[in-house]
Tab-separated table of C-alpha atoms in Angstrom:
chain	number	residue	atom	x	y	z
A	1	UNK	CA	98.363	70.208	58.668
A	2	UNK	CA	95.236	72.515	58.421
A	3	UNK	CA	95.289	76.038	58.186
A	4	UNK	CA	93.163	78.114	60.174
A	5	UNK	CA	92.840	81.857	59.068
A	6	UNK	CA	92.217	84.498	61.565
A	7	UNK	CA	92.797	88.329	61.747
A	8	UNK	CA	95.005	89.390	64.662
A	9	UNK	CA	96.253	93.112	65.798
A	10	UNK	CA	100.045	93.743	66.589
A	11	UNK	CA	102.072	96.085	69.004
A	12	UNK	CA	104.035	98.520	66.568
A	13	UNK	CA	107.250	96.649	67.917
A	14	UNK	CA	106.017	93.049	67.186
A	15	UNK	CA	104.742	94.005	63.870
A	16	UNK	CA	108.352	95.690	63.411
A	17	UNK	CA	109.983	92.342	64.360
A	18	UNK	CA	107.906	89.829	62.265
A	19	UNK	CA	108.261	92.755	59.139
A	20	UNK	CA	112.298	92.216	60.305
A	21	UNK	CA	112.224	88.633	60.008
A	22	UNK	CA	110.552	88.355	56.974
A	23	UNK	CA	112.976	90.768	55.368
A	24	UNK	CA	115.906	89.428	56.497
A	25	UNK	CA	114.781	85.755	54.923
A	26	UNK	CA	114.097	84.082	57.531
A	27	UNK	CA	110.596	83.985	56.628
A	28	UNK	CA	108.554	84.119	52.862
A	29	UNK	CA	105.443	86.593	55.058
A	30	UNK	CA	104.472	88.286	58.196
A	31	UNK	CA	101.805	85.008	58.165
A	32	UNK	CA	104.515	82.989	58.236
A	33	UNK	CA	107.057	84.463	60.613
A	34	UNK	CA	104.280	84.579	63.362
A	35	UNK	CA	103.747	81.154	63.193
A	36	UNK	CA	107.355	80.141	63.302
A	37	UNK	CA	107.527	81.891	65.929
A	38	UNK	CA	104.977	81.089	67.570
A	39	UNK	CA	106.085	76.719	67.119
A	40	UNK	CA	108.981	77.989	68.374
A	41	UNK	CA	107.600	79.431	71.933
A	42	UNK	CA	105.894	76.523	72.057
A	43	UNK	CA	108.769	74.153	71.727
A	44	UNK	CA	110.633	76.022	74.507
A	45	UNK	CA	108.044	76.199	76.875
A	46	UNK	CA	107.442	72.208	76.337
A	47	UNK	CA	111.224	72.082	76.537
A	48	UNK	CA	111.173	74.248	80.315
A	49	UNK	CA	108.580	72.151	81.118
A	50	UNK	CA	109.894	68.883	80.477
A	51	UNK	CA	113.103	69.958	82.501
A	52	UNK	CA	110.494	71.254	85.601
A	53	UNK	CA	108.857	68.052	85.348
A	54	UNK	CA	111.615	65.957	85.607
A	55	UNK	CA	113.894	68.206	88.503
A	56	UNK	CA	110.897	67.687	90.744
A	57	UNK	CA	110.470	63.384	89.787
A	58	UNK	CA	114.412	64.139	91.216
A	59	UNK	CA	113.723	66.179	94.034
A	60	UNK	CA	110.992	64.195	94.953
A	61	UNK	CA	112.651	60.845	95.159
A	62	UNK	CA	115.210	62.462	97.405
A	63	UNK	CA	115.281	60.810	101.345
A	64	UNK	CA	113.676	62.853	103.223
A	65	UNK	CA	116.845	63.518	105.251
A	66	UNK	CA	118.260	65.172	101.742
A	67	UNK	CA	115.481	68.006	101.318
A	68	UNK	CA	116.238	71.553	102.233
A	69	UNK	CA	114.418	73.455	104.196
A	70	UNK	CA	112.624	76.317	102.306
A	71	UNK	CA	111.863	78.491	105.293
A	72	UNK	CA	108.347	79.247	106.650
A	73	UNK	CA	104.985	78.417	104.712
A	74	UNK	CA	104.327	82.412	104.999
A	75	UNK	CA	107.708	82.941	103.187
A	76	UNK	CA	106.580	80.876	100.198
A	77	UNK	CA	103.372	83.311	99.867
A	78	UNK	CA	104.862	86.761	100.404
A	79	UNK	CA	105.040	88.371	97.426
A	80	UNK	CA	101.356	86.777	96.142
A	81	UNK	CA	100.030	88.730	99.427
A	82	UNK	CA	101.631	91.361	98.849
A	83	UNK	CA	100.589	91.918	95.274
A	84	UNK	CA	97.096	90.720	96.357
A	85	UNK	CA	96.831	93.888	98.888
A	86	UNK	CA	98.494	96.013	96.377
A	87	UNK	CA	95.406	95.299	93.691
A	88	UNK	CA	92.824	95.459	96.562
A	89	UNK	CA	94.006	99.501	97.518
A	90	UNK	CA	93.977	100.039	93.452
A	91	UNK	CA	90.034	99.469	93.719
């Protein structure tokens, strides 16, 4: 595994966390507790994702006679138009 070195800025609070970890053992440096953390993001989103993936190859091999109905197209779009109107009076 390579290492690739790069100089990053923290939030007060995240550098507080990583300093946390490092001090209570769970990691040898602030280097190192960022990384670990950051494998382990990464293995739970590929872990949410995974289970996404495979509740929709479910739902999607449902008859079509099982599927619920999920209201109006409009419904499914609400809150992006909404938020989309909201950022358009902001400017």
């Amino acid at each position: 595994m390579s290492v690739q070195k790069q100089s990053v800025s923290f939030t007060d609070t995240a550098y507080t966390f990583a300093r946390e970890l490092v001090e209570a053992g769970e990691y040898p440096n602030v280097s190192a507790a960022v990384s670990g953390e950051l494998a382990k993001a990464k293995t739970e989103r590929d872990r949410e994702r995974t289970l996404l993936e495979a509740e929709l190859e479910r739902r999607l091999f449902l008859p079509l006679d099982q599927w619920e109905p999920v209201g109006e197209a409009s419904d499914l779009t609400a809150s992006a138009r909404a938020h989309l109107a909201a950022m358009a009076k902001k400017t």
